[in-house]
Amino acid sequence: MKKGTKAAALVLAMTMAMSFLTACGGDADKEAKTASTEATADTAGTETADEGQTGTVATKTEGVLTFGTNAEFPPFEFVSGSGVIDQYDGIDIAIAKQIAEENGMTAAIENMEFASLLIALENGQIDAAIAGMTVMEDRKESADFTIPYYTATQVMIVKEDSDIAAAADMADKKICVVEGYTGEVCVNEMGYPYEAFKKGTEAVMELVNGKCDVVVIDSATAQKYVNDNEGLKIVEDASAFESEEYAIAVKKGNTELLDMLNSAIEAKLADGTISELGAKYTEEITAE
Ligand code: GLN
């Protein structure tokens, strides 16, 4: 029952993926929503674009679509014994593999720090970044984003007996975030002091060890950490953390690849593939 409900919630989030954009309220959110409208308008004419065309898109290595990711973000990307591409697994990795293969290419993964992804795109080290990456105005200055494929929100992970019930309750608490993630951006905008860690697991360990009171991180990933660690719970505050959207990033101006990715995402949202992947990987992490 518990599992089914979570999976259903994720499916719902998937189907809502076309609606809003980042993130923490205030002006940044207003700007982002305008951008979302633009993104939708840009792709309005691609409805009939066919999936399965063979690869004509120029890539870093011919016939290979190289995706950059940061495999520290379950259920979207993580390292597993039986990965979908090499040792890499997750919703994003499965999407990457399908898109490449449907377009006559193979998918390759380059795993790197989240903060390096947009630089790697600019350098041509990767063709696209798929990393549960939230579309944000400042990121749009250095990369182009596809249509969104998933809607998320920031949540707070706290100890089960915590008195934190809303974002405002974090004011006098020790807050942990992950460097460069939306959670850091949001807490920063709220004006609270915080400590930033390189990895979600490190931030959560601080919480488990009682060295911090709350971790602000993306919803689906938070669920994984709560499942994996005894004594933690999730606190939501929809008025403080608005919805944000994940999309794939490409090098600025690479419209050929952007169009290909947009057609593929559009088809996968329409035929339920992305919802199914979301449900599958959520079930898996819940069942562990
Ligand atoms: N969605 C968050 C962001 O874009 C975290 C992404 C991630 O860690 N892969 O900042």
Coordinates of C-alpha atoms and ligand atoms in Angstrom, one line a residue:
M1 CA 0.0 0.0 0.0
K2 CA 2.7 2.4 1.1
K3 CA 4.8 1.4 -1.9
G4 CA 2.0 1.7 -4.4
T5 CA 1.1 5.1 -3.1
K6 CA 4.6 6.4 -3.6
A7 CA 4.8 5.0 -7.1
A8 CA 1.5 6.5 -7.9
A9 CA 2.7 9.9 -6.6
L10 CA 5.7 9.7 -8.8
V11 CA 3.7 8.8 -11.9
L12 CA 1.5 11.8 -11.1
A13 CA 4.6 13.9 -10.9
M14 CA 5.7 12.6 -14.2
T15 CA 2.5 13.4 -15.9
M16 CA 2.6 16.9 -14.5
A17 CA 6.0 17.4 -15.9
M18 CA 4.8 19.9 -18.5
S19 CA 3.4 22.4 -16.0
F20 CA 5.7 24.6 -14.0
L21 CA 9.4 25.4 -13.6
T22 CA 11.8 25.9 -10.7
A23 CA 11.9 26.4 -7.7
C24 CA 11.9 28.3 -4.4
G25 CA 9.3 31.1 -4.9
G26 CA 10.0 34.8 -5.3
D27 CA 11.3 36.5 -8.4
A28 CA 13.4 33.7 -9.6
D29 CA 10.3 31.6 -9.8
K30 CA 8.5 34.2 -11.8
E31 CA 11.2 34.4 -14.3
A32 CA 11.4 30.7 -14.6
K33 CA 7.7 30.3 -15.3
T34 CA 8.0 32.7 -18.2
A35 CA 10.9 30.6 -19.5
S36 CA 8.7 27.5 -19.2
T37 CA 6.1 29.0 -21.4
E38 CA 8.8 29.7 -24.0
A39 CA 10.1 26.2 -23.8
T40 CA 6.6 24.8 -24.5
A41 CA 6.1 27.2 -27.4
D42 CA 9.4 26.3 -28.9
T43 CA 8.4 22.7 -29.2
A44 CA 4.8 23.2 -30.1
G45 CA 5.4 22.1 -33.7
T46 CA 7.2 18.9 -33.0
E47 CA 4.2 16.8 -32.1
T48 CA 4.4 14.7 -35.3
A49 CA 8.2 14.3 -35.2
D50 CA 8.8 10.6 -35.5
E51 CA 10.6 8.5 -33.0
G52 CA 13.1 6.0 -34.3
Q53 CA 14.7 7.9 -37.0
T54 CA 18.3 6.9 -37.6
G55 CA 21.1 8.9 -36.4
T56 CA 22.1 12.0 -38.3
V57 CA 22.9 14.1 -35.3
A58 CA 26.6 15.1 -35.1
T59 CA 28.0 13.9 -31.8
K60 CA 31.4 14.0 -30.0
T61 CA 32.1 10.5 -31.1
E62 CA 30.4 9.3 -34.3
G63 CA 27.5 7.0 -33.6
V64 CA 27.8 7.5 -29.8
L65 CA 25.6 9.9 -27.8
T66 CA 27.7 10.8 -24.8
F67 CA 25.7 11.8 -21.7
G68 CA 27.2 13.4 -18.7
T69 CA 25.7 12.7 -15.3
N70 CA 26.4 12.7 -11.6
A71 CA 25.6 9.1 -10.5
E72 CA 24.8 10.2 -6.9
F73 CA 21.2 11.0 -7.4
P74 CA 18.9 7.9 -7.0
P75 CA 16.5 7.0 -8.4
F76 CA 17.6 9.1 -11.4
E77 CA 21.2 8.0 -11.6
F78 CA 23.3 5.8 -9.4
V79 CA 25.9 3.1 -9.6
S80 CA 24.7 -0.5 -9.4
G81 CA 26.1 -4.0 -9.9
S82 CA 23.8 -4.4 -12.9
G83 CA 23.7 -1.1 -14.6
V84 CA 21.8 -0.2 -17.7
I85 CA 24.8 1.5 -19.3
D86 CA 28.0 0.1 -17.8
Q87 CA 27.7 0.4 -14.0
Y88 CA 25.2 3.2 -14.3
D89 CA 21.5 2.8 -13.6
G90 CA 18.4 4.9 -12.9
I91 CA 15.5 6.6 -14.6
D92 CA 17.8 9.1 -16.5
I93 CA 20.2 6.3 -17.6
A94 CA 17.4 4.3 -19.0
I95 CA 16.0 7.3 -20.8
A96 CA 19.4 8.1 -22.2
K97 CA 19.9 4.5 -23.5
Q98 CA 16.5 4.4 -25.2
I99 CA 16.9 7.8 -26.9
A100 CA 20.3 6.9 -28.3
E101 CA 19.3 3.5 -29.5
E102 CA 16.0 4.8 -31.0
N103 CA 18.1 7.2 -33.0
G104 CA 20.6 4.6 -34.3
M105 CA 23.3 5.4 -31.8
T106 CA 24.7 3.9 -28.7
A107 CA 24.7 5.7 -25.3
A108 CA 27.8 6.4 -23.3
I109 CA 27.9 7.8 -19.8
E110 CA 30.6 10.1 -18.4
N111 CA 30.2 10.4 -14.6
M112 CA 31.4 13.6 -13.1
E113 CA 30.6 16.2 -10.4
F114 CA 27.2 17.8 -10.8
A115 CA 28.8 21.2 -10.9
S116 CA 31.1 20.2 -13.8
L117 CA 28.3 19.1 -16.2
L118 CA 27.5 22.5 -17.8
I119 CA 31.3 23.1 -18.3
A120 CA 31.7 19.7 -19.9
L121 CA 28.9 20.6 -22.3
E122 CA 30.6 23.8 -23.2
N123 CA 33.9 22.1 -23.7
G124 CA 32.4 19.4 -25.9
Q125 CA 33.4 16.7 -23.5
I126 CA 29.8 15.4 -23.5
D127 CA 26.9 15.8 -25.9
A128 CA 24.2 16.2 -23.4
A129 CA 23.7 16.3 -19.6
I130 CA 21.1 14.1 -18.0
A131 CA 21.2 14.4 -14.3
G132 CA 17.9 15.2 -12.7
M133 CA 18.9 18.7 -13.6
T134 CA 16.4 21.5 -12.7
V135 CA 15.9 24.1 -15.4
M136 CA 17.0 27.4 -13.8
E137 CA 17.5 30.8 -15.4
D138 CA 21.2 31.0 -14.6
R139 CA 21.8 27.5 -16.1
K140 CA 19.9 28.6 -19.2
E141 CA 22.7 31.2 -19.7
S142 CA 25.2 28.5 -20.3
A143 CA 23.2 25.6 -21.9
D144 CA 20.0 24.9 -23.8
F145 CA 17.4 22.8 -22.1
T146 CA 14.9 20.3 -23.6
I147 CA 11.2 20.2 -22.7
P148 CA 10.9 19.0 -19.1
Y149 CA 10.4 15.3 -18.4
Y150 CA 9.8 15.3 -14.6
T151 CA 8.4 17.6 -11.9
A152 CA 10.0 17.6 -8.5
T153 CA 10.1 19.8 -5.4
Q154 CA 12.6 20.4 -2.6
V155 CA 11.7 18.7 0.7
M156 CA 13.3 18.6 4.1
I157 CA 14.7 15.4 5.6
V158 CA 14.7 15.5 9.4
K159 CA 15.0 13.1 12.3
E160 CA 11.6 11.5 13.1
D161 CA 11.3 13.4 16.4
S162 CA 12.2 16.8 14.8
D163 CA 10.0 19.8 15.5
I164 CA 10.7 21.2 12.0
A165 CA 7.2 21.3 10.4
A166 CA 7.8 24.1 7.8
A167 CA 10.6 25.8 6.0
A168 CA 10.5 28.7 8.4
D169 CA 11.3 26.4 11.3
M170 CA 14.8 25.9 9.8
A171 CA 15.7 29.5 10.9
D172 CA 17.5 28.5 14.0
K173 CA 18.6 25.0 12.9
K174 CA 21.7 23.6 11.3
I175 CA 20.9 23.1 7.6
C176 CA 22.8 20.8 5.3
V177 CA 22.5 20.9 1.5
V178 CA 24.4 19.5 -1.5
E179 CA 26.8 21.9 -3.3
G180 CA 25.2 23.4 -6.5
Y181 CA 21.9 21.6 -6.1
T182 CA 18.6 23.4 -6.2
G183 CA 18.4 22.9 -2.4
E184 CA 21.4 25.1 -1.9
V185 CA 19.9 27.8 -4.2
C186 CA 16.6 27.7 -2.2
V187 CA 18.1 27.9 1.3
N188 CA 20.4 30.6 0.1
E189 CA 17.5 32.6 -1.2
M190 CA 15.7 32.1 2.1
G191 CA 18.8 33.7 3.8
Y192 CA 19.5 30.9 6.2
P193 CA 23.1 29.8 6.9
Y194 CA 23.9 26.3 5.8
E195 CA 26.7 23.8 5.2
A196 CA 27.1 22.4 1.7
F197 CA 28.4 18.9 1.0
K198 CA 29.7 17.3 -2.2
K199 CA 27.3 14.4 -2.0
G200 CA 23.7 13.8 -0.8
T201 CA 24.9 10.8 1.1
E202 CA 27.4 13.0 3.0
A203 CA 24.7 15.5 4.0
V204 CA 22.4 12.7 5.1
M205 CA 25.2 11.2 7.2
E206 CA 25.6 14.5 9.0
L207 CA 21.9 14.3 9.8
V208 CA 22.0 10.7 10.9
N209 CA 24.9 11.5 13.2
G210 CA 23.2 14.4 14.7
K211 CA 25.6 17.0 13.3
C212 CA 22.9 18.8 11.4
D213 CA 19.1 19.2 11.8
V214 CA 17.8 19.2 8.3
V215 CA 18.8 18.3 4.8
V216 CA 17.1 20.1 1.9
I217 CA 17.1 18.0 -1.3
D218 CA 14.9 16.9 -4.2
S219 CA 11.8 14.8 -3.3
A220 CA 12.5 11.5 -5.0
T221 CA 16.1 11.4 -3.8
A222 CA 15.0 12.3 -0.3
Q223 CA 12.6 9.3 -0.3
K224 CA 15.5 7.0 -1.1
Y225 CA 17.6 8.4 1.8
V226 CA 14.7 8.0 4.2
N227 CA 14.2 4.4 3.1
D228 CA 17.9 3.7 3.5
N229 CA 18.3 5.2 7.0
E230 CA 16.3 4.5 10.1
G231 CA 14.7 7.3 12.1
L232 CA 14.3 9.9 9.3
K233 CA 11.2 11.5 7.8
I234 CA 10.3 13.9 5.1
V235 CA 8.7 17.3 5.8
E236 CA 7.2 19.1 2.8
D237 CA 6.4 22.8 2.6
A238 CA 4.7 23.6 -0.8
S239 CA 4.5 27.3 0.0
A240 CA 8.2 27.6 0.5
F241 CA 9.4 25.1 -2.2
E242 CA 7.5 25.3 -5.4
S243 CA 7.7 22.7 -8.1
E244 CA 10.7 22.5 -10.4
E245 CA 11.4 20.7 -13.6
Y246 CA 14.1 18.4 -14.8
A247 CA 15.3 18.5 -18.4
I248 CA 18.2 17.4 -20.5
A249 CA 20.8 20.1 -21.2
V250 CA 22.8 20.4 -24.5
K251 CA 25.5 22.9 -25.6
K252 CA 24.0 26.3 -26.4
G253 CA 23.0 26.4 -30.0
N254 CA 23.0 22.7 -30.7
T255 CA 19.5 22.8 -32.0
E256 CA 19.9 19.6 -34.0
L257 CA 20.5 17.5 -30.9
L258 CA 17.9 19.5 -28.9
D259 CA 15.2 18.8 -31.5
M260 CA 16.0 15.1 -31.5
L261 CA 15.9 14.9 -27.7
N262 CA 12.7 17.0 -27.5
S263 CA 10.9 14.6 -30.0
A264 CA 12.0 11.6 -28.0
I265 CA 11.0 13.1 -24.6
E266 CA 7.7 14.2 -26.0
A267 CA 7.0 10.7 -27.3
K268 CA 8.1 9.1 -24.0
L269 CA 5.8 11.4 -22.0
A270 CA 2.9 10.7 -24.3
D271 CA 3.2 6.9 -24.4
G272 CA 3.8 6.5 -20.7
T273 CA 7.4 5.3 -20.9
I274 CA 8.8 7.9 -18.5
S275 CA 6.0 7.3 -16.0
E276 CA 6.7 3.6 -16.2
L277 CA 10.4 4.1 -15.6
G278 CA 9.6 6.4 -12.7
A279 CA 7.3 3.8 -11.1
K280 CA 9.8 1.0 -11.7
Y281 CA 12.8 2.7 -10.1
T282 CA 10.7 4.1 -7.2
E283 CA 9.4 0.6 -6.5
E284 CA 13.0 -0.7 -6.6
I285 CA 14.4 1.8 -4.1
T286 CA 11.4 1.4 -1.8
A287 CA 11.7 -2.4 -1.9
E288 CA 15.4 -2.4 -0.9
Ligands
GLN1 N1 17.6 18.9 -9.2 C1 18.8 19.3 -8.5 C2 19.5 20.4 -9.3 O1 19.3 20.5 -10.5 C3 19.7 18.2 -8.2 C4 20.2 17.5 -9.4 C5 21.2 16.4 -9.1 O2 21.8 16.3 -8.1 N2 21.5 15.6 -10.0 O3 20.2 21.1 -8.8

